[in-house]
Amino acid sequence: MENLKTEICGIKFKNPVIAASGTFGYGLEFTNRIDISMLGGISVKGISLNEEKGNPMPRIMETHAGMLNAIGLQNIGVNKFLDEKLPELKKYDTNIIANFWGKTVEEYTEVAKILDCSDVDMLEMNISCPNIKEGGIAFGTNPEMTFEVVNKVKKSISNKPLIVKLSPNVSNIKIFGKTAESAGADAISAINTLLGMSININTRRPHLSNVTGGLSGPAIKPVAVRMVYELYQAVDIPIIGIGGIMNYKDVAEFFIAGASAVQVGTANFVNPEIISTIIDDLTTYCKANEIGNFTELKGTLRT
Amino acid sequence: MKGIVLENKILNDKYGIICIKSDEFAQNAAPGQFLMIRPQPYDYIYDPLLRRPLGICDINEKKGTFSLLYMIVGKGTKLLSKIKKKTELSFSEPLGTGFNLTTDKKVAIIGGGVGIAPMTFLSKILHENNEVDVFYGGAEEKDILLTHIFEEYSNNLIIATEDGSIGHKGFITEVFENSLKFNNYDKIFACGPKPMLKAVYDIIDIEKIEFEVSLEERMACGIGACLGCIISTIGTDPNSNSQKRCCVEGPVFNGKEIIWETVCKE
Ligand SMILES: Cc1cc2nc3c(=O)[nH]c(=O)nc-3n(C[C@H](O)[C@H](O)[C@H](O)COP(=O)(O)OP(=O)(O)OC[C@H]3O[C@@H](n4cnc5c(N)ncnc54)[C@H](O)[C@@H]3O)c2cc1C
Ligand SMILES: Cc1cc2nc3c(=O)[nH]c(=O)nc-3n(C[C@H](O)[C@H](O)[C@H](O)COP(=O)(O)O)c2cc1C
Ligand code: FES
């Protein structure tokens, strides 16, 4: 497994494959299916200051090679997460990334402060959820607001590296990458879901109660690869590529475009064992192609 | 898990039943549980993407096989209906919380449409040591399937169709309501369209009769990770509902605890 070892913001990863937030629960849902200690890391379901109920049903709908979701960030709140879930998760040998969000700048900084003093390995701030009315994407689609919230969060923490998760629902993602970097982000993850919609033609109602939802899965991969490529040209901090990864070839594609690590999301629903298959296949790929370390692929696009 | 298809029988233009070999699956399944199944054999095809949830219709522990009854409604079930014998399919282990079984009781099983699927397995088990009446409803004769199984594994099989093409004419809930005049059931098990389940809830004296329902929600993961399948139930805190995952805490719920206004939309 030497060929997959890497380091991001000073944190050691046994491999660059991380489970994406919202698609892996709190990690514990998978422990009787795969050995979660073999993962590079787990980004847990988005945490907020208080427990959140999320949106009314229906919340999900399948689309061609993808799915729409409008879960609405249902979660148990930061305190319950730290009391009930984190101690269990820490029994496994993998990096825990605390994905978090807030409705206001103050909420973002409050949660960040609490998580910064906990046992998690990294923080990932979600400024890109398309499914909630307050906060979320509002911060991620306006450069001034992105700067303010990232900067305030960065100033309120002192222990853990800060990843900022970007929204693809913008016309120029480079601006947001640069803004997050200048506001103090230690790394960037991209992309969150693309805003989408689907309609039942018989009832003429939207398939989701929230009307719109976030599109994920293989359908969005080309958009995600393009955005990672653009970000790689714009920023110097590491980029974690996310969007539609289903197999080791997809991982390689993200690396060539400029990613330092990846997150696997919707694929976990399709096959809960898929991440372990991807990691095994990456090892085989490195050996077969005499690649000393997989990160050698990073940013090697020939144009 | 993986298993070989032993048989895939098209029952009529709406339904099919598929029998799959897997000792491990057959040994671990309980009535009311379901699985997530990929409706085609190739893992490099990403459309349809998600696995489909289907109830466990029947188990043969000796032969190490299980059956799924499916209604052909969209691309996943259409693909499933085209699967040939000897194809290898991949699927999850038995998932979710099934029915709480009873002994020495008089019970009624109510199934509407394809909601009859998990009731086959249930009635086989319950019939070993309970008195079991099965109420089976559908829109038309095509919806009434597997009656030979229920004839064997129930004390009474009562059928109703909305168009009257077989059995009583009307809703099965009406026939059931009538039968309550002559029968005292200890427990009711129901699966079917949500309005049917709500109707049963309204008919029975919920304080006196135990009532378990199997519910459906769209599912992405089936293992409690996506939070796409939430059912609202009455919580311990009277001011706030409890949120249960249909795929883990369900699909079988205590009918008394369901907040019917929130589930009855689809
Ligand atoms: C716990 C559980 C048990 C079930 N048991 C059975 C069974 O035994 N037999 C049977 O015929 N059907 C059953 N269903 C319904 C079955 O899952 C859907 O009919 C099926 O997924 C439709 O897939 P499709 O691709 O043909 O339809 P499409 O409409 O093309 O599906 C699109 C998406 O919506 C989802 N979906 C559509 N209808 C439903 C539905 N009613 N419930 C949940 N998800 C849905 C699909 O899974 C898919 O992700 C069950 C559902 C659940 C949740
Ligand atoms: C059901 C669901 C829930 C999600 N919840 C979150 C979340 O809580 N926080 C977050 O930052 N991203 C969330 N995401 C976005 C994913 O982490 C990921 O960025 C996105 O799905 C694209 O990757 P994929 O195509 O591999 O799924 C969610 C995605 C899905 C499908
Ligand atoms: S289907 Fe994902 S939590 Fe139930």
XYZ file of C-alpha atoms and ligand atoms in Angstrom:
657
model
C 0.000 0.000 0.000
C 3.124 2.239 -0.044
C 2.119 3.378 -3.535
C -0.974 5.109 -2.203
C 0.358 6.927 0.867
C 0.066 10.685 0.824
C -0.058 13.771 2.986
C -2.552 16.613 2.798
C -2.102 19.748 4.916
C 0.311 17.851 7.142
C -2.151 15.012 7.764
C -0.971 11.544 6.757
C -3.356 9.464 4.604
C -2.824 5.753 3.941
C -4.469 6.369 0.592
C -6.119 9.345 -1.087
C -9.642 7.882 -1.157
C -12.130 9.470 1.243
C -15.826 8.766 1.719
C -17.852 11.886 0.808
C -20.054 13.689 3.287
C -23.707 12.675 3.370
C -23.110 9.417 1.543
C -21.397 7.480 4.303
C -23.552 8.400 7.315
C -21.350 8.706 10.363
C -19.199 5.877 9.000
C -20.579 3.367 11.458
C -23.343 2.281 9.065
C -20.638 0.588 6.970
C -18.590 -1.216 9.602
C -20.237 -4.596 9.093
C -19.803 -4.305 5.309
C -16.229 -3.141 4.849
C -13.203 -2.569 7.040
C -13.445 1.213 7.296
C -9.858 1.303 8.594
C -8.702 0.721 5.039
C -10.123 4.086 3.897
C -7.967 7.162 3.575
C -10.610 9.066 5.460
C -14.280 9.604 6.127
C -16.057 12.918 5.751
C -19.085 12.589 8.004
C -22.616 13.853 7.365
C -22.725 17.683 7.623
C -22.811 18.772 11.258
C -24.496 21.908 12.580
C -24.656 23.606 15.970
C -28.086 22.170 16.756
C -29.880 19.054 15.625
C -31.542 19.571 12.225
C -34.672 17.808 10.950
C -34.052 18.261 7.243
C -36.636 18.579 4.463
C -40.026 16.848 4.140
C -40.292 13.689 2.030
C -39.776 12.853 -0.788
C -36.119 13.729 -0.621
C -34.539 11.661 -3.374
C -35.150 10.796 -7.018
C -33.061 8.812 -9.432
C -32.181 10.425 -12.775
C -30.146 9.111 -15.718
C -26.828 7.862 -14.282
C -27.353 10.043 -11.240
C -29.692 11.092 -8.503
C -31.224 14.220 -7.057
C -31.300 14.718 -3.329
C -32.777 17.340 -1.053
C -32.067 15.809 2.335
C -31.728 19.285 3.824
C -28.736 18.467 6.028
C -30.593 16.414 8.628
C -28.094 15.736 11.419
C -27.844 15.093 15.147
C -25.966 18.307 16.030
C -22.351 18.818 17.016
C -22.611 17.799 20.678
C -24.338 14.504 20.011
C -21.833 13.832 17.242
C -18.924 14.322 19.610
C -20.523 12.336 22.456
C -22.065 9.428 20.588
C -20.437 8.993 17.186
C -16.857 10.238 17.327
C -15.666 7.934 20.158
C -16.944 4.951 18.141
C -15.343 6.218 14.930
C -12.000 6.791 16.629
C -11.726 3.047 17.215
C -10.926 2.731 13.533
C -7.640 3.708 11.959
C -8.751 6.284 9.391
C -8.827 10.085 9.210
C -12.053 11.664 10.369
C -13.046 14.803 8.512
C -15.770 16.804 10.211
C -17.989 18.281 7.504
C -19.951 21.192 8.975
C -22.237 24.064 8.067
C -24.198 26.924 9.580
C -27.108 29.200 8.866
C -25.149 32.315 9.826
C -21.481 33.281 10.016
C -21.747 33.029 13.807
C -23.084 29.478 13.601
C -20.231 28.481 11.279
C -17.630 29.838 13.694
C -19.339 28.309 16.744
C -19.361 24.786 15.268
C -15.833 25.214 13.914
C -14.530 26.203 17.357
C -16.098 23.159 18.990
C -14.801 20.766 16.315
C -11.350 22.374 16.388
C -10.956 21.230 20.007
C -12.200 17.693 19.332
C -10.586 14.478 18.197
C -11.351 14.900 14.484
C -8.446 15.148 12.030
C -9.633 17.853 9.662
C -12.517 20.272 9.197
C -14.455 20.587 5.954
C -16.771 23.555 5.729
C -19.706 23.142 3.405
C -20.603 26.488 1.838
C -22.324 24.803 -1.053
C -25.411 22.842 0.002
C -28.167 23.685 -2.472
C -30.958 22.308 -0.300
C -31.394 24.632 2.618
C -33.025 28.041 2.676
C -30.554 29.830 4.930
C -26.802 29.566 4.795
C -25.185 26.868 2.691
C -25.065 27.813 -0.935
C -25.738 31.499 -0.246
C -22.200 31.657 1.164
C -20.741 29.641 -1.666
C -22.111 31.607 -4.615
C -21.138 35.140 -3.600
C -17.378 35.868 -3.398
C -17.686 38.534 -0.678
C -19.702 36.198 1.534
C -17.318 33.324 0.808
C -14.420 35.471 1.937
C -16.166 36.624 5.087
C -17.320 33.214 6.305
C -14.091 31.379 5.459
C -11.964 34.125 6.987
C -13.976 34.242 10.214
C -13.933 30.459 10.564
C -10.193 30.332 9.898
C -9.560 32.983 12.542
C -11.655 31.130 15.108
C -9.691 27.874 14.849
C -6.078 27.067 15.565
C -5.577 23.298 15.573
C -7.082 21.603 12.537
C -6.575 22.142 8.816
C -9.577 23.723 7.110
C -10.971 22.374 3.834
C -13.537 24.560 2.054
C -16.056 22.672 -0.052
C -17.041 24.621 -3.138
C -20.271 24.829 -5.064
C -20.316 24.059 -8.786
C -23.361 26.304 -9.165
C -21.290 29.337 -10.125
C -20.168 30.704 -13.480
C -16.461 30.848 -12.616
C -15.201 28.448 -9.959
C -11.652 29.867 -10.105
C -12.874 33.053 -8.404
C -14.251 31.027 -5.509
C -11.147 28.879 -5.229
C -8.912 31.953 -5.093
C -11.238 33.668 -2.630
C -11.239 30.678 -0.279
C -7.454 30.441 -0.529
C -6.920 34.110 0.250
C -9.388 33.859 3.165
C -7.215 31.177 4.725
C -8.446 27.803 3.426
C -5.809 25.068 3.763
C -7.413 22.935 1.047
C -10.381 22.915 -1.299
C -12.842 20.161 -2.021
C -14.940 20.249 -5.183
C -17.572 19.670 -6.207
C -20.750 19.583 -4.184
C -23.947 18.670 -6.042
C -25.248 20.521 -9.099
C -28.625 22.150 -8.661
C -31.215 20.171 -10.621
C -34.891 19.351 -10.943
C -37.180 16.589 -12.138
C -40.934 16.610 -12.732
C -43.647 13.969 -12.597
C -45.537 14.611 -15.827
C -48.702 12.900 -14.618
C -49.186 14.976 -11.493
C -47.160 17.919 -12.884
C -45.496 18.111 -9.490
C -41.774 18.103 -8.798
C -40.426 14.705 -7.728
C -38.883 16.317 -4.642
C -40.808 18.161 -1.941
C -38.103 20.815 -2.012
C -38.816 21.273 -5.784
C -35.094 21.394 -6.620
C -32.300 19.123 -5.440
C -28.623 18.396 -5.822
C -27.489 16.175 -8.699
C -24.754 13.637 -7.953
C -23.377 10.415 -9.406
C -21.574 9.507 -12.657
C -23.681 12.009 -14.611
C -21.748 14.927 -13.043
C -18.211 13.572 -13.390
C -17.181 15.531 -16.509
C -18.304 18.779 -14.863
C -16.367 17.908 -11.707
C -13.184 16.995 -13.589
C -13.355 20.253 -15.531
C -13.761 22.250 -12.316
C -10.844 20.497 -10.600
C -8.741 21.251 -13.694
C -9.688 24.938 -13.539
C -9.048 25.127 -9.790
C -5.633 23.495 -10.186
C -4.615 26.366 -12.436
C -5.957 28.959 -10.006
C -4.830 27.913 -6.519
C -1.723 26.558 -4.794
C -3.480 24.685 -1.958
C -4.405 20.992 -2.379
C -7.655 20.115 -4.158
C -9.817 17.164 -3.166
C -11.756 16.056 -6.245
C -15.366 14.910 -5.870
C -18.114 14.010 -8.315
C -19.317 10.798 -9.862
C -16.351 8.578 -9.008
C -17.293 4.937 -9.557
C -13.922 3.192 -10.072
C -10.142 3.581 -9.977
C -10.009 5.032 -13.492
C -12.194 7.909 -12.385
C -9.787 8.533 -9.496
C -6.865 8.656 -11.924
C -8.739 11.143 -14.093
C -9.223 13.510 -11.147
C -5.539 13.245 -10.216
C -4.385 14.000 -13.743
C -6.678 17.050 -13.707
C -4.941 18.244 -10.532
C -6.505 16.583 -7.486
C -4.387 15.554 -4.477
C -7.092 13.255 -3.125
C -10.662 12.297 -3.957
C -13.971 11.683 -2.257
C -16.387 8.965 -3.311
C -20.069 9.735 -2.729
C -23.126 8.321 -4.487
C -21.172 5.204 -5.488
C -21.449 4.050 -1.853
C -25.210 3.725 -2.351
C -24.790 1.708 -5.523
C -22.430 -0.687 -3.788
C -21.497 -0.195 -0.117
C -18.225 -2.079 -0.671
C -17.154 0.019 -3.648
C -14.512 2.136 -1.872
C -12.540 -0.922 -0.824
C -12.645 -2.200 -4.418
C -11.419 1.176 -5.702
C -8.500 1.183 -3.230
C -7.491 -2.378 -4.148
C -7.697 -1.556 -7.844
C -5.528 1.543 -7.368
C -2.814 -0.569 -5.763
C -2.946 -3.039 -8.633
C -2.859 -0.186 -11.140
C 0.245 1.331 -9.542
C 2.052 -2.001 -9.562
C 1.071 -2.854 -13.127
C 2.239 0.537 -14.382
C 5.318 0.775 -12.164
C 4.070 3.912 -10.496
C 6.005 4.426 -7.244
C 3.345 6.619 -5.730
C -0.058 7.380 -7.157
C 0.346 11.108 -6.433
C 2.887 11.205 -9.283
C -0.166 11.476 -11.517
C -1.210 14.786 -10.002
C -1.577 17.597 -12.527
C 0.069 15.645 -15.336
C -2.494 16.536 -17.974
C -0.912 16.918 -21.407
C -2.555 19.627 -23.471
C -23.885 -10.915 -2.225
C -24.279 -12.656 -5.549
C -26.655 -15.353 -6.700
C -27.683 -17.226 -9.811
C -31.190 -16.781 -11.187
C -32.923 -20.160 -11.235
C -36.149 -18.918 -12.713
C -37.731 -15.634 -13.785
C -41.377 -16.087 -14.535
C -43.548 -13.378 -16.056
C -46.950 -13.790 -14.413
C -48.798 -11.287 -16.607
C -48.070 -7.904 -18.192
C -47.809 -6.268 -14.762
C -45.881 -8.737 -12.605
C -42.998 -11.165 -12.519
C -41.452 -13.441 -9.907
C -37.755 -14.211 -9.803
C -36.121 -17.055 -7.886
C -32.440 -16.718 -6.939
C -30.005 -19.212 -5.409
C -28.091 -18.037 -2.336
C -27.791 -20.201 0.768
C -26.391 -17.368 2.826
C -29.292 -15.080 1.961
C -31.946 -17.741 2.517
C -30.581 -18.604 5.934
C -30.540 -15.048 7.200
C -33.841 -13.650 5.948
C -36.797 -12.861 8.202
C -40.388 -12.024 7.156
C -40.845 -8.312 6.439
C -37.224 -7.739 5.481
C -36.215 -6.545 2.021
C -33.140 -6.406 -0.163
C -31.507 -3.926 -2.512
C -30.903 -5.552 -5.882
C -29.120 -4.434 -9.029
C -31.664 -5.107 -11.775
C -29.045 -5.985 -14.408
C -25.844 -8.038 -14.215
C -23.165 -5.573 -15.368
C -21.372 -3.497 -12.761
C -19.974 -1.087 -15.355
C -23.428 0.099 -16.425
C -24.489 3.180 -14.483
C -28.046 3.639 -15.665
C -30.149 2.625 -13.793
C -27.748 3.629 -11.069
C -29.229 2.739 -7.706
C -30.206 -0.695 -6.533
C -33.944 -1.326 -6.217
C -35.622 -2.203 -2.914
C -37.826 -5.316 -3.080
C -39.541 -7.240 -0.297
C -38.577 -10.846 0.368
C -41.521 -12.794 -0.965
C -40.500 -16.352 -0.248
C -37.628 -18.388 1.147
C -36.710 -22.020 0.699
C -34.081 -22.672 3.341
C -33.534 -26.284 2.302
C -32.859 -25.423 -1.321
C -31.090 -22.182 -0.366
C -33.262 -20.026 -2.611
C -35.382 -16.903 -2.320
C -38.048 -15.289 -4.474
C -38.989 -11.708 -5.241
C -42.356 -10.663 -6.607
C -42.054 -7.481 -8.633
C -44.468 -5.151 -10.329
C -43.143 -3.784 -13.617
C -43.385 -0.015 -13.191
C -40.210 1.601 -14.526
C -36.812 0.948 -16.038
C -35.390 -1.063 -13.131
C -38.244 -3.518 -12.852
C -38.521 -3.670 -16.651
C -34.857 -4.737 -16.823
C -35.452 -7.245 -14.048
C -38.291 -8.779 -16.054
C -35.842 -9.425 -18.940
C -33.259 -11.260 -16.815
C -32.595 -14.759 -18.125
C -32.147 -17.953 -16.168
C -28.539 -18.591 -15.006
C -27.707 -14.859 -14.928
C -25.699 -13.814 -11.891
C -27.208 -10.848 -10.059
C -25.785 -8.889 -7.159
C -27.812 -7.795 -4.158
C -27.541 -6.841 -0.511
C -27.992 -9.097 2.475
C -31.538 -9.125 3.960
C -32.113 -5.580 5.216
C -34.304 -3.732 7.692
C -36.467 -4.683 10.619
C -39.146 -7.254 9.842
C -42.414 -8.240 11.479
C -42.680 -9.231 15.136
C -44.035 -12.767 14.948
C -46.796 -14.090 17.193
C -47.789 -17.543 18.437
C -51.229 -18.899 19.309
C -53.000 -15.781 18.121
C -55.746 -14.986 15.700
C -54.183 -12.706 13.132
C -55.209 -10.946 9.939
C -52.807 -10.290 7.084
C -53.881 -7.510 4.742
C -52.107 -7.039 1.441
C -52.877 -4.589 -1.330
C -51.441 -4.991 -4.839
C -47.748 -5.779 -4.871
C -47.831 -5.183 -1.100
C -48.711 -8.853 -0.973
C -45.054 -9.735 -1.702
C -43.680 -9.894 1.864
C -46.963 -11.350 3.129
C -46.339 -14.681 1.428
C -43.241 -15.332 3.510
C -45.036 -13.986 6.607
C -48.134 -16.157 6.261
C -46.033 -19.284 5.755
C -44.293 -18.678 9.067
C -47.326 -17.456 10.995
C -49.518 -20.311 9.821
C -47.295 -22.792 11.663
C -48.735 -21.688 15.005
C -51.437 -19.053 14.581
C -54.875 -18.787 13.059
C -54.298 -16.704 9.934
C -56.852 -14.899 7.756
C -55.513 -13.277 4.596
C -57.270 -10.281 3.049
C -55.937 -9.633 -0.426
C -57.009 -6.657 -2.529
C -56.173 -5.342 -5.974
C -57.517 -3.184 -8.768
C -58.273 -6.108 -11.065
C -57.805 -9.866 -11.459
C -54.231 -9.388 -12.741
C -53.267 -8.041 -9.322
C -54.287 -11.216 -7.531
C -51.309 -13.572 -7.546
C -49.890 -16.566 -5.712
C -53.325 -17.524 -4.373
C -52.270 -21.197 -4.230
C -49.723 -20.280 -1.556
C -52.245 -18.387 0.542
C -54.796 -21.170 0.154
C -52.264 -23.544 1.655
C -50.885 -21.266 4.343
C -53.974 -19.522 5.713
C -57.216 -20.467 7.391
C -59.240 -18.142 5.203
C -58.314 -16.301 2.030
C -60.560 -13.345 1.222
C -60.097 -11.513 -2.074
C -61.500 -8.217 -3.339
C -60.910 -6.295 -6.552
C -62.025 -2.776 -7.347
C -63.582 -3.866 -10.654
C -65.022 -7.055 -9.190
C -63.254 -9.253 -11.746
C -62.401 -11.702 -8.956
C -63.595 -11.937 -5.346
C -65.678 -9.219 -3.718
C -66.196 -6.003 -5.635
C -64.722 -3.004 -3.859
C -61.859 -2.187 -1.556
C -60.376 -4.974 0.556
C -60.532 -2.619 3.545
C -64.348 -2.595 3.268
C -64.442 -6.383 3.319
C -62.052 -6.383 6.245
C -64.149 -3.845 8.168
C -67.207 -6.040 7.701
C -65.404 -9.116 8.936
C -64.525 -7.353 12.175
C -68.180 -7.832 13.190
C -67.595 -11.573 13.424
C -63.899 -11.844 14.193
C -61.719 -10.685 17.043
C -58.189 -10.383 15.780
C -55.283 -10.072 18.192
C -52.971 -8.619 15.607
C -53.086 -7.162 12.107
C -50.172 -7.192 9.654
C -50.553 -4.946 6.617
C -48.596 -3.980 3.512
C -49.792 -2.049 0.486
C -50.549 1.455 -0.749
C -50.371 4.065 2.005
C -54.055 5.096 1.709
C -55.002 1.437 2.275
C -52.797 1.233 5.370
C -54.240 4.478 6.697
C -57.772 3.122 6.097
C -56.977 0.013 8.161
C -55.576 2.241 10.900
C -58.828 4.235 10.910
C -61.020 1.114 10.981
C -59.468 -0.808 13.843
C -59.533 -0.034 17.552
C -55.875 0.780 17.796
C -55.830 0.519 21.594
C -57.049 -3.087 21.505
C -55.473 -4.601 18.407
C -51.775 -4.778 17.643
C -51.085 -3.320 14.215
C -47.881 -3.650 12.213
C -47.401 -2.067 8.802
C -44.701 -2.348 6.190
C -44.011 1.015 4.518
C -42.273 2.048 1.308
C -40.153 5.106 0.646
C -37.742 5.824 -2.186
C -34.380 4.495 -1.112
C -30.891 5.309 -2.338
C -28.695 3.246 -0.008
C -30.995 0.912 1.946
C -28.501 0.798 4.812
C -29.194 3.954 6.792
C -26.578 6.234 5.272
C -28.390 8.678 2.970
C -31.398 9.780 5.068
C -33.567 9.699 1.972
C -36.221 7.380 3.403
C -37.428 9.091 6.578
C -40.731 8.122 8.226
C -42.097 10.461 10.909
C -43.249 8.719 14.048
C -44.592 9.871 17.376
C -41.534 10.516 19.506
C -40.951 10.461 23.235
C -40.989 14.248 23.144
C -44.633 15.279 22.540
C -43.559 18.526 20.830
C -41.454 16.939 18.196
C -41.765 13.972 15.870
C -39.215 11.250 15.770
C -37.485 10.547 12.455
C -36.987 6.895 11.599
C -35.177 5.467 8.605
C -37.541 3.229 6.653
C -34.600 1.048 5.604
C -33.168 0.375 9.087
C -35.776 0.987 11.798
C -38.414 -0.079 9.188
C -39.812 -1.040 6.768
C -42.089 -2.588 9.407
C -43.420 -0.110 11.949
C -45.928 -0.144 14.762
C -48.970 1.380 13.029
C -49.833 3.264 16.203
C -46.646 5.317 16.019
C -46.871 6.485 12.425
C -47.777 10.114 11.770
C -50.065 9.267 8.908
C -50.480 12.828 7.565
C -46.759 12.909 6.792
C -46.459 9.556 5.020
C -49.697 9.579 3.086
C -48.716 11.970 0.320
C -47.612 9.682 -2.487
C -38.942 -1.678 1.512
C -39.523 -1.744 0.125
C -40.013 -2.949 -0.339
C -40.553 -3.034 -1.615
N -41.006 -4.253 -2.036
C -41.463 -4.385 -3.295
C -41.841 -5.664 -3.779
O -41.754 -6.671 -3.074
N -42.290 -5.755 -5.046
C -42.382 -4.644 -5.874
O -42.789 -4.797 -7.002
N -42.038 -3.433 -5.432
C -41.570 -3.255 -4.170
N -41.168 -2.014 -3.729
C -41.259 -0.885 -4.669
C -40.092 -0.957 -5.653
O -38.896 -0.667 -4.984
C -40.251 0.041 -6.805
O -41.409 -0.263 -7.511
C -39.070 -0.025 -7.744
O -37.916 0.487 -7.117
C -39.330 0.732 -9.004
O -38.152 0.766 -9.782
P -38.205 1.077 -11.323
O -36.842 1.339 -11.778
O -38.955 0.017 -12.044
O -39.106 2.380 -11.384
P -38.684 3.873 -11.590
O -39.885 4.682 -11.365
O -37.975 4.024 -12.899
O -37.677 4.131 -10.424
C -37.036 5.353 -10.256
C -36.505 5.439 -8.832
O -37.571 5.568 -7.907
C -37.557 4.506 -6.970
N -38.943 4.065 -6.749
C -39.943 4.095 -7.664
N -41.083 3.633 -7.111
C -40.801 3.326 -5.836
C -41.563 2.810 -4.758
N -42.861 2.522 -4.875
N -40.943 2.578 -3.577
C -39.632 2.877 -3.442
N -38.877 3.380 -4.426
C -39.443 3.589 -5.594
C -36.702 3.426 -7.596
O -36.081 2.567 -6.650
C -35.705 4.232 -8.377
O -34.639 4.650 -7.568
C -40.631 -1.890 -2.449
C -40.135 -0.674 -1.982
C -39.585 -0.587 -0.706
C -39.049 0.707 -0.212
C -27.748 12.052 -0.222
C -26.599 13.018 -0.248
C -26.299 13.781 0.893
C -25.250 14.683 0.899
N -24.973 15.400 2.034
C -23.906 16.253 2.066
C -23.561 16.949 3.269
O -24.179 16.781 4.322
N -22.504 17.803 3.220
C -21.754 17.987 2.084
O -20.791 18.752 2.106
N -22.055 17.310 0.948
C -23.106 16.458 0.912
N -23.387 15.760 -0.255
C -22.551 15.966 -1.458
C -21.479 14.880 -1.612
O -20.587 14.866 -0.525
C -20.706 15.043 -2.917
O -20.056 16.304 -2.907
C -21.595 14.972 -4.150
O -22.594 14.016 -3.989
C -20.828 14.677 -5.440
O -20.137 13.447 -5.358
P -20.720 12.031 -5.928
O -21.158 12.276 -7.333
O -19.596 11.068 -5.796
O -21.873 11.688 -5.051
C -24.457 14.842 -0.275
C -24.743 14.072 -1.404
C -25.782 13.163 -1.416
C -26.055 12.361 -2.651
S -32.363 4.434 2.014
Fe -30.634 5.529 2.657
S -31.128 5.900 4.747
Fe -32.724 4.637 4.105
